Short mmCIF file of C-alpha atoms and ligand atoms in Angstrom, two decimals:
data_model
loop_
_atom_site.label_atom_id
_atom_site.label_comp_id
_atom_site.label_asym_id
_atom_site.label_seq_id
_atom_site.Cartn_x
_atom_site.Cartn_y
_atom_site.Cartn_z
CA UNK H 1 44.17 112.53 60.74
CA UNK H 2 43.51 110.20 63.73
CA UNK H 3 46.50 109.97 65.95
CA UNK H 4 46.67 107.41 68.88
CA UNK H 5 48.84 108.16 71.75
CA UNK H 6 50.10 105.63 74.98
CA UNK H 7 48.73 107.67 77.40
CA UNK H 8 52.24 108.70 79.25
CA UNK H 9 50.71 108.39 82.96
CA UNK H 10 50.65 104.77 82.32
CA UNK H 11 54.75 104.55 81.45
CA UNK H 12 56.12 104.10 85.19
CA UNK H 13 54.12 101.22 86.09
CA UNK H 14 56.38 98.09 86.72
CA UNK H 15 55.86 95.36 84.88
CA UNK H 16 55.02 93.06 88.35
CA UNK H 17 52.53 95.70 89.32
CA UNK H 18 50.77 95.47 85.72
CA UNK H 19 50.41 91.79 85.18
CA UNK H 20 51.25 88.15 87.35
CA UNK H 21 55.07 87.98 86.34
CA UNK H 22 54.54 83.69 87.21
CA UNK H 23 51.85 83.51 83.91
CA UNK H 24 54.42 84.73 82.01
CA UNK H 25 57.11 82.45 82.74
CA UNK H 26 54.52 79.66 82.54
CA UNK H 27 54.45 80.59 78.80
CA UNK H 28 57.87 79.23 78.85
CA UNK H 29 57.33 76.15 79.53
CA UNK H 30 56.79 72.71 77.40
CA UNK H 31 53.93 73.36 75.46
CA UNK H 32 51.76 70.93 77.13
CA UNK H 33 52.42 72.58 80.57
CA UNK H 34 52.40 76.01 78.96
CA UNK H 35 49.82 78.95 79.18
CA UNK H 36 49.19 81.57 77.16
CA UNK H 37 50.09 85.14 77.23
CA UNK H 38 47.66 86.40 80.07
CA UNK H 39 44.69 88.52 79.17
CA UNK H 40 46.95 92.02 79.98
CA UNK H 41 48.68 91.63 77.21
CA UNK H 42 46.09 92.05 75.19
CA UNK H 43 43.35 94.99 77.02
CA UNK H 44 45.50 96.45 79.63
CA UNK H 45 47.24 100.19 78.14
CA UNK H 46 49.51 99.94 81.31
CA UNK H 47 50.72 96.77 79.48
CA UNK H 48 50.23 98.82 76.25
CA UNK H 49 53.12 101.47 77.68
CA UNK H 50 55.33 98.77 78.45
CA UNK H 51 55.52 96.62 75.75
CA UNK H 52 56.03 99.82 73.15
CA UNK H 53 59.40 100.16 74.61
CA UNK H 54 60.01 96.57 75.14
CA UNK H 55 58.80 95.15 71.67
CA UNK H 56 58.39 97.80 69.20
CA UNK H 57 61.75 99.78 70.70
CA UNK H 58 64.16 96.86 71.56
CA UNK H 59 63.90 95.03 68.43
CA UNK H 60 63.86 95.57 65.17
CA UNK H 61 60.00 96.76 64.42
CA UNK H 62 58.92 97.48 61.06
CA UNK H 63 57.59 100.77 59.92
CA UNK H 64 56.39 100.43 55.90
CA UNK H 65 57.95 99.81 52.68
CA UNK H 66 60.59 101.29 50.46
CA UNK H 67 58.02 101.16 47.16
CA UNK H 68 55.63 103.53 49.21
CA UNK H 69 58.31 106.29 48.67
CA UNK H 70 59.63 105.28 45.54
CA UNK H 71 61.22 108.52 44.22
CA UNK H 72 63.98 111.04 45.90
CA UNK H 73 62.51 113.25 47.99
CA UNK H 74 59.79 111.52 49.28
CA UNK H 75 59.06 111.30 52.77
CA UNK H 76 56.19 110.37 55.16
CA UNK H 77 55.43 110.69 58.92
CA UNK H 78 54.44 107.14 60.69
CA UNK H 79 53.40 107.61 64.11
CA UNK H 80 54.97 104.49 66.52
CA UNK H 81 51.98 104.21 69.10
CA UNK H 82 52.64 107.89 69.67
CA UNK H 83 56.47 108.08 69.06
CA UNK H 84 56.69 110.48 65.48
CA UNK H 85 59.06 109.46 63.02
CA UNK H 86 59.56 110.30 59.80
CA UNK H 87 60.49 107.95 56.20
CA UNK H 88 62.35 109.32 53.88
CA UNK H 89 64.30 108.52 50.49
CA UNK H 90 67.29 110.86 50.20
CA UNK H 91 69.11 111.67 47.05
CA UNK H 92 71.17 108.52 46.74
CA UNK H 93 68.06 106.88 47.12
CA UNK H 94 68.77 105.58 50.44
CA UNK H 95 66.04 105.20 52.80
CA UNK H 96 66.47 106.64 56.21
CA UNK H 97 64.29 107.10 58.95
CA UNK H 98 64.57 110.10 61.94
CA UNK H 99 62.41 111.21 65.10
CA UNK H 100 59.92 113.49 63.43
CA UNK H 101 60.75 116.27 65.87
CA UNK H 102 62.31 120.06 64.93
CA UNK H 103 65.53 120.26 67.80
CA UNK H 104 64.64 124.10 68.21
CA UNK H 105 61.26 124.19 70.24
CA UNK H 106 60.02 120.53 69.32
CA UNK H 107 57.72 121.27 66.65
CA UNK H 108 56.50 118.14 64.32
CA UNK H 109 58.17 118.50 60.98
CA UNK H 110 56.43 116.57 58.86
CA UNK H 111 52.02 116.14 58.98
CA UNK H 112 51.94 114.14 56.27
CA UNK H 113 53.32 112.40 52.51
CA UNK H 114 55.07 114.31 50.49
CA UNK H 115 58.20 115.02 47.96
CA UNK H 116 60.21 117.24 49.52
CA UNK H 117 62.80 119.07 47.17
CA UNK H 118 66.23 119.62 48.79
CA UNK H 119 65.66 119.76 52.97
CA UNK H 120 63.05 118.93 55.57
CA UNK H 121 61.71 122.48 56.66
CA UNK H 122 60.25 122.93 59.83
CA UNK H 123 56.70 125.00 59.59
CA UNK H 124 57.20 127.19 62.48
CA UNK H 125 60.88 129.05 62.15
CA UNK H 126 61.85 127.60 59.05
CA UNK H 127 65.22 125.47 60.63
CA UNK H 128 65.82 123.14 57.81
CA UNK H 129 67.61 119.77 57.77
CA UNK H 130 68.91 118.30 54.61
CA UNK H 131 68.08 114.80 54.18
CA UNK H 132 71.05 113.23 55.89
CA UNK H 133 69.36 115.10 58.69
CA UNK H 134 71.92 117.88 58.92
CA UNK H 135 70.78 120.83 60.37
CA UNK H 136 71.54 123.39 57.16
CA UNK H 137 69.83 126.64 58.11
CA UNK H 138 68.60 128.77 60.97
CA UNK H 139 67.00 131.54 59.51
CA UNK H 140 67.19 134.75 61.55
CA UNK H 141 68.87 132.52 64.82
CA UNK H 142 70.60 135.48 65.35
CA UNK H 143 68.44 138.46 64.70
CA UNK H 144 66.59 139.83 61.95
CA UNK H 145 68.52 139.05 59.00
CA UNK H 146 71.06 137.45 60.78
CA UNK H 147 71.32 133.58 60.28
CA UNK H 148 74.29 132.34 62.01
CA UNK H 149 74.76 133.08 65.98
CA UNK H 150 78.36 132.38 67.34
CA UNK H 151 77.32 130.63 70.06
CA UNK H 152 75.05 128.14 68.69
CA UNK H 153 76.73 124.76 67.30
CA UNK H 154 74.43 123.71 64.18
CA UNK H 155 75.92 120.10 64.97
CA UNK H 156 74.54 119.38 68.32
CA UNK H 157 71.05 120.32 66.66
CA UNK H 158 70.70 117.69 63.50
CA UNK H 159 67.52 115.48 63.19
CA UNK H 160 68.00 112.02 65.66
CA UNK H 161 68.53 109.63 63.31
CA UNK H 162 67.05 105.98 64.17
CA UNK H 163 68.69 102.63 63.27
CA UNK H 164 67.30 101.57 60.04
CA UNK H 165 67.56 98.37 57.77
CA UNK H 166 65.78 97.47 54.46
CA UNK H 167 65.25 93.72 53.20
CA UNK H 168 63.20 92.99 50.64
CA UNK H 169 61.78 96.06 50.34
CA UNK H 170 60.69 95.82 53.81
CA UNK H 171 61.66 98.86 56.22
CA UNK H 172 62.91 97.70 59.86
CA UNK H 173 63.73 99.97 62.58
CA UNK H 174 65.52 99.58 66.19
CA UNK H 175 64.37 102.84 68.13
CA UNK H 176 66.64 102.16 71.05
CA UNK H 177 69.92 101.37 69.00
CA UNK H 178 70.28 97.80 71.06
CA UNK H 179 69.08 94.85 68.92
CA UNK H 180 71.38 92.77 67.49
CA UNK H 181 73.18 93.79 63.77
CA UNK H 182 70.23 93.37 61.09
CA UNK H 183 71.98 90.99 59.36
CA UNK H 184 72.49 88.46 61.82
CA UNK H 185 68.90 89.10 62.96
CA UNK H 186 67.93 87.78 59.53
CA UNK H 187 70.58 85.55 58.75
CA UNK H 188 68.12 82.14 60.03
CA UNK H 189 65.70 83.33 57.84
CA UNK H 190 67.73 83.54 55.06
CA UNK H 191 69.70 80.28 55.10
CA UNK H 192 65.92 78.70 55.47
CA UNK H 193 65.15 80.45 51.99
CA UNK H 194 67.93 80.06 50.58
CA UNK H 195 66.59 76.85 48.76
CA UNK H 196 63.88 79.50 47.11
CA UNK H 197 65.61 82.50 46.78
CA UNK H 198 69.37 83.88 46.70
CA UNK H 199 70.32 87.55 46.99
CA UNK H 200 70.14 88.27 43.20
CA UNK H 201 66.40 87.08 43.28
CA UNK H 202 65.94 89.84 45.76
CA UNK H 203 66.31 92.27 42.88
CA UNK H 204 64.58 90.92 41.14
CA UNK H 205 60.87 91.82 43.55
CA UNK H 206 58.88 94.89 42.20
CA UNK H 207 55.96 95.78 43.80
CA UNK H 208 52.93 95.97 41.41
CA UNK H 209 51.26 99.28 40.82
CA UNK H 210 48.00 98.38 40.46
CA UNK H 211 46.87 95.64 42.56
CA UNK H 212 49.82 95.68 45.10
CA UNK H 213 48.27 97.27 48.10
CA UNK H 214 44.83 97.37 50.21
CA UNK H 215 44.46 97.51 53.66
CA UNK H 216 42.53 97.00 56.98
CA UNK H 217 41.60 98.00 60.03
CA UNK H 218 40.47 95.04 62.69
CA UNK H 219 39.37 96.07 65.78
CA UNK H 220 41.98 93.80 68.25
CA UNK H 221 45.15 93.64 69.14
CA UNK H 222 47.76 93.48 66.86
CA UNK H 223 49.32 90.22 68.39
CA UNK H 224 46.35 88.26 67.21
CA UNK H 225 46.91 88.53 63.59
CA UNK H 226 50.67 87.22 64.48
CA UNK H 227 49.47 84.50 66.42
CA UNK H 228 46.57 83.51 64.03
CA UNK H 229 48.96 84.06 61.01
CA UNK H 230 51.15 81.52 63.02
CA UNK H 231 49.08 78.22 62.44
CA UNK H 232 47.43 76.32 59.79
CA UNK H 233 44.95 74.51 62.33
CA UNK H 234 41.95 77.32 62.02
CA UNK H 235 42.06 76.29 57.89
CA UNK H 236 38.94 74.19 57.96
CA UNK H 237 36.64 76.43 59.99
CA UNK H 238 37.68 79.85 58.40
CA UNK H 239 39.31 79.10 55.31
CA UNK H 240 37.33 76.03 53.80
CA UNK H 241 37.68 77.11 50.50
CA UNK H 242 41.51 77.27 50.73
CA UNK H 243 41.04 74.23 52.64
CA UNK H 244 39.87 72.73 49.42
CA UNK H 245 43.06 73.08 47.54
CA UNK H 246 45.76 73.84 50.31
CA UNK H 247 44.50 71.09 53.12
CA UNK H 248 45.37 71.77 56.89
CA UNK H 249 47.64 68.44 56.11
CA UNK H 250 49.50 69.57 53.39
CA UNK H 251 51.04 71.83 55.78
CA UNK H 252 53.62 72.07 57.86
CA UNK H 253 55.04 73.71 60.69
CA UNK H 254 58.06 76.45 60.44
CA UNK H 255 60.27 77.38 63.99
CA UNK H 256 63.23 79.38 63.58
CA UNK H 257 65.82 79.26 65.94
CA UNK H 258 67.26 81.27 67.39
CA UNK H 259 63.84 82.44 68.16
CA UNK H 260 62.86 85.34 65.82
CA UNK H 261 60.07 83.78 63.20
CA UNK H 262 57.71 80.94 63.52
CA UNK H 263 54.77 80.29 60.52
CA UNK H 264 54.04 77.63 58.63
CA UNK H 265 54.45 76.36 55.38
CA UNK H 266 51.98 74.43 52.09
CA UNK H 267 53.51 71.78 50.14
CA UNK H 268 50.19 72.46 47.74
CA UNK H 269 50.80 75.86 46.30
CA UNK H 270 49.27 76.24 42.86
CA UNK H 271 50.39 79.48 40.27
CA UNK H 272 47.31 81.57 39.53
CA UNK H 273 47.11 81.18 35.78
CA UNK H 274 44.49 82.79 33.34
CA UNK H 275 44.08 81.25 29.79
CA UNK H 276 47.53 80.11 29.40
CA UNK H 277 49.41 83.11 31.27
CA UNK H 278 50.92 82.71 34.83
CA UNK H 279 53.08 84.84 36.50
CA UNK H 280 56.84 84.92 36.33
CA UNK H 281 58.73 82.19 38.77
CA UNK H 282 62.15 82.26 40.58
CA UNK H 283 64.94 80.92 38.77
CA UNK H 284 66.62 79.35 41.86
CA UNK H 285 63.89 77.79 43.55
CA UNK H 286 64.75 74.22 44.74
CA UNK H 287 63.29 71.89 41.68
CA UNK H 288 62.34 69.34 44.24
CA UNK H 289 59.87 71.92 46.38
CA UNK H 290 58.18 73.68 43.12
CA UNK H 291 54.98 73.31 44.77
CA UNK H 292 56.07 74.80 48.41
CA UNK H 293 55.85 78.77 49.73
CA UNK H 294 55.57 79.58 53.23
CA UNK H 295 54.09 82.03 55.69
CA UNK H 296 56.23 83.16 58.06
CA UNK H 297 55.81 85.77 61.01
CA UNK H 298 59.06 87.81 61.78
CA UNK H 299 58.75 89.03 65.22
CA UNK H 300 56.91 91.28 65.97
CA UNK H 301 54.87 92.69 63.49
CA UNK H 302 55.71 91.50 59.75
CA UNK H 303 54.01 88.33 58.08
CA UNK H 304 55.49 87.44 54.68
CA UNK H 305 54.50 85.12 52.16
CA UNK H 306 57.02 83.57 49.56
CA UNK H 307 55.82 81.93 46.61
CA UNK H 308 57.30 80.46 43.58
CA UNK H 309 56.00 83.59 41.78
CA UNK H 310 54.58 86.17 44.04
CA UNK H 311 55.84 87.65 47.55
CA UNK H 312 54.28 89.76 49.74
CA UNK H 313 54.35 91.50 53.10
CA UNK H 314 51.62 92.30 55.89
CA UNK H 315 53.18 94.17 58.46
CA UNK H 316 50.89 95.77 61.27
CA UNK H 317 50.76 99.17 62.41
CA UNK H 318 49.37 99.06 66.06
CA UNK H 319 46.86 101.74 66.76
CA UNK H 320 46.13 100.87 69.89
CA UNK H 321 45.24 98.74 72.74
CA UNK H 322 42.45 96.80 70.43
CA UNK H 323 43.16 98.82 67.17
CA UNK H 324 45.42 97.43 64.29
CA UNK H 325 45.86 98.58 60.51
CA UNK H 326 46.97 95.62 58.45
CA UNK H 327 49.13 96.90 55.54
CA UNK H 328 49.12 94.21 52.30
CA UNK H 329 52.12 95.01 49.91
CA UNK H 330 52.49 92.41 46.80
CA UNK H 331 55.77 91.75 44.67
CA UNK H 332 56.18 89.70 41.44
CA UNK H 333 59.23 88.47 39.79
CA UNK H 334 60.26 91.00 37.27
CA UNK H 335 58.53 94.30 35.81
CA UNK H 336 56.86 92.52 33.30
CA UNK H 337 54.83 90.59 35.96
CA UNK H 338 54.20 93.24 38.35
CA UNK H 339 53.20 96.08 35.88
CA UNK H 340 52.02 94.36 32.42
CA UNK H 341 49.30 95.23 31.25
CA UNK H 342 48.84 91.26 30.02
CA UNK H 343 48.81 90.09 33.46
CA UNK H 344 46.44 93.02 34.81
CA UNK H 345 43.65 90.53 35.12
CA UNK H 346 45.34 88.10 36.95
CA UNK H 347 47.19 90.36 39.18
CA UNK H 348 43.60 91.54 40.40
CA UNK H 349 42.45 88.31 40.77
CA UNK H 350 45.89 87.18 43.39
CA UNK H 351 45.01 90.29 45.35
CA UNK H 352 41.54 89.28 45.25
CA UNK H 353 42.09 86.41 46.24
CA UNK H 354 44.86 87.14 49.75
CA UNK H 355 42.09 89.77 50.83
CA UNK H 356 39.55 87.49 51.15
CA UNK H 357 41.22 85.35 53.03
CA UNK H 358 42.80 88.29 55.08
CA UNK H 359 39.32 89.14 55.60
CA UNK H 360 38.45 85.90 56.60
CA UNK H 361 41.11 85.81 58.95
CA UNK H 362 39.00 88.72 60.84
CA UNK H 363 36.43 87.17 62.69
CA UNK H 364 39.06 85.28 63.98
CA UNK H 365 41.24 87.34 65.21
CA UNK H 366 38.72 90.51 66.54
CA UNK H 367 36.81 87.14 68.34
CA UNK H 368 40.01 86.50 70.68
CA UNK H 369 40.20 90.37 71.61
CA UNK H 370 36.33 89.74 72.90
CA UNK H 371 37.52 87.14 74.76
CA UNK H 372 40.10 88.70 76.10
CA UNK H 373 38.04 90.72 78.70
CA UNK H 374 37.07 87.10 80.35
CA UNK H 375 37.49 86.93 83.73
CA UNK H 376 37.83 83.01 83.70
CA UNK H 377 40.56 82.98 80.82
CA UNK H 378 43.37 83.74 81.74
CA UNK H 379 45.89 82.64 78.66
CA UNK H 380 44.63 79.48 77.79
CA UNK H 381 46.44 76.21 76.66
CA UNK H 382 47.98 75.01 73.42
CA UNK H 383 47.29 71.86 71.03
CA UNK H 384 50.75 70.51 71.31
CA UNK H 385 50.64 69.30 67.41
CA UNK H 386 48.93 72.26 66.23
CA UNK H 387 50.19 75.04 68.01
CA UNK H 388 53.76 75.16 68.35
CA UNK H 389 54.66 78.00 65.99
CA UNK H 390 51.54 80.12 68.03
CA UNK H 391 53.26 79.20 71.35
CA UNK H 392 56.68 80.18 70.59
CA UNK H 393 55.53 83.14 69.32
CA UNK H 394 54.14 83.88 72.90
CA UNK H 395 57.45 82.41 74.16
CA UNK H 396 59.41 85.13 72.38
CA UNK H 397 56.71 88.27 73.35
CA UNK H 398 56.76 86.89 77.47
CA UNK H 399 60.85 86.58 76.95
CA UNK H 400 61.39 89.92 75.24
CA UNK H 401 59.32 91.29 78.42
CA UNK H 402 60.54 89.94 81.46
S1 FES E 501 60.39 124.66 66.23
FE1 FES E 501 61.23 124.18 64.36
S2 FES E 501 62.14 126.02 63.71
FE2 FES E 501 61.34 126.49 65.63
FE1 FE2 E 502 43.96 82.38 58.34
#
């Protein structure tokens, strides 16, 4: 396994002594006016250093999804641009998340997926944790055969638990414990889909077995895939098939306030259907908006797609600088529409159909990392009708880091 590090000698760098603090608060500014993030931001790994802690440690980040570790037991290590933590489902099926580090002499419990059966051994003295993160035994702490020691408090010891949240099936973390409560993160985002979904139809997601995942690695920086996922003004020149059906002006733009999401959404969306099968709908969409769904990019790294009858999630693992894996998880309404066997072929033909224009999406987005190393662009400018969910995207990165 390939594991990417931030190079630690580049964490005590000030942000002012990494990057012009002035072209950041000119990102702030009316969109006309307003320049883009500047080119650190994208190829500098002093930037890199700072922005793990500011972005993917302040807020709430996301780290996979509950259906990849479906059963008790199951766990798997994720690696936050070097920071190791681990996923896990414990017995009440709650999903919890810890620092993937043994408190004895630091050793990394957990290399990679697995079920684990009642605790979360460590490999090299065999101090175990159950899976509230309890530190349950210390073999031999105390001498051969001797697994208790007087002076040693088992409680100061337990696995560091990290702040964790799941919505709609999507796992959220806040490494440094100071974001706001999850729920009023969310709670914009919710009211603005609560004319397609309620809480009930949450339940009612299940991620599809077959044709629910694929993935891919681009080689740029992960903010590009935000900021291209942002606008619908790149549909005629990458997309022009979707263009076809979905046109650039059957969309519209989406800005939540406070500041958290921006995306856009289609007033043209049309249910994949085979022969005379389609997939199961939402009961409480909005009758008047049947034809809607929208794409919206929660800050930072989680674009979701909600459809009259299909949801999904692409969430973004950085690997790097100018490295990114894009993770693709798709949901249906009901069992019978994730996991039929009738709606196989049509289920392979949806997935078919987001990858290609993920993949599509590619050029675009690995382009603007090449063009990052310019010397004569330094952030660029905005279309002020096209652009405003891109800019305030950049308005919330250049806010979270000043
Ligand atoms: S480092 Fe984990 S038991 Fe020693
Ligand atoms: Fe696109």
């Amino acid at each position: 396994m390939i594991i990417f590090f931030v190079d630690q000698n580049h964490k005590n760098k000030t942000l002012s002594e990494i990057l012009d603090i002035q072209k950041l608060k000119d990102v702030d500014k009316q969109i006309e006016a307003a320049n883009g993030l500047p080119n650190e931001c994208y190829i500098s790994e002093d930037y890199l250093a700072y922005e793990r802690d500011k972005i993917f440690c302040d807020k709430w980040t996301v780290v996979g999804v509950g259906s990849s570790i479906p059963n008790a037991g199951d766990a798997k290590p994720y690696n936050l641009l070097g920071i190791p933590l681990i996923i896990i489902r414990s017995k009440d099926m709650k999903i919890r998340v810890f620092h993937n580090v043994c408190s004895h002499r630091g050793f990394k419990l957990l290399d990679k997926p697995c079920n684990l059966k009642n605790v979360i051994r460590c490999p090299y003295h065999s101090w175990s944790y159950d899976f509230a993160g309890n530190l349950v035994a210390t073999p031999h702490i105390g001498g051969l055969d001797i697994h208790q020691f007087d002076k040693f408090d088992k409680n100061k010891s337990n696995l560091k638990e990290v702040k964790t949240k799941v919505w709609m099936d999507i796992i959220f973390v806040n490494i440094n414990s100071n974001e706001i409560d999850f729920n009023k993160y969310i709670k914009p985002l919710e009211q603005r889909w609560s004319k397609f979904i309620n809480n009930d139809d949450h339940n009612l997601l299940v991620h599809s077995n077959d044709y629910g995942y694929f993935n891919l690695e681009v080689k740029c920086n992960w903010k590009f895939a935000i900021e291209n996922y942002c606008e619908s003004y790149h549909l005629p020149t990458i997309h022009p098939e979707l263009n076809k059906v979905s046109n650039i002006n059957d969309h519209y733009h989406i800005q939540g306030l406070p500041n958290r999401f921006a995306g856009q959404g289609s007033k043209k969306y049309e249910q994949p259907v085979k022969g005379n099968k389609k997939f199961n709908t939402f009961s409480n969409w909005e009758k008047s908006m049947l034809k809607n769904s929208e794409y919206i990019a929660l800050f930072p790294n989680v674009m979701i797609g909600l459809h009259i009858d299909h949801f999904y999630v692409f969430w973004l693992e950085p690997l790097g600088m100018d490295k990114t894996k894009e993770h693709m998880q798709i949901y249906y309404v009901g069992d019978e529409s994730a996991n039929g066997e009738e709606l196989k072929e049509l289920r392979k033909e949806n997935s078919k159909f987001w990858k290609n224009v993920m993949l599509e999406d590619v050029s675009a987005i690995e382009g603007m990392q090449d063009g990052r190393h310019s010397p004569v662009y330094n952030g660029g400018n905005f279309s002020p009708a096209m652009d405003q969910p891109t800019h305030q995207f950049h308005k919330w990165v250049a806010n979270s880091l000043i």
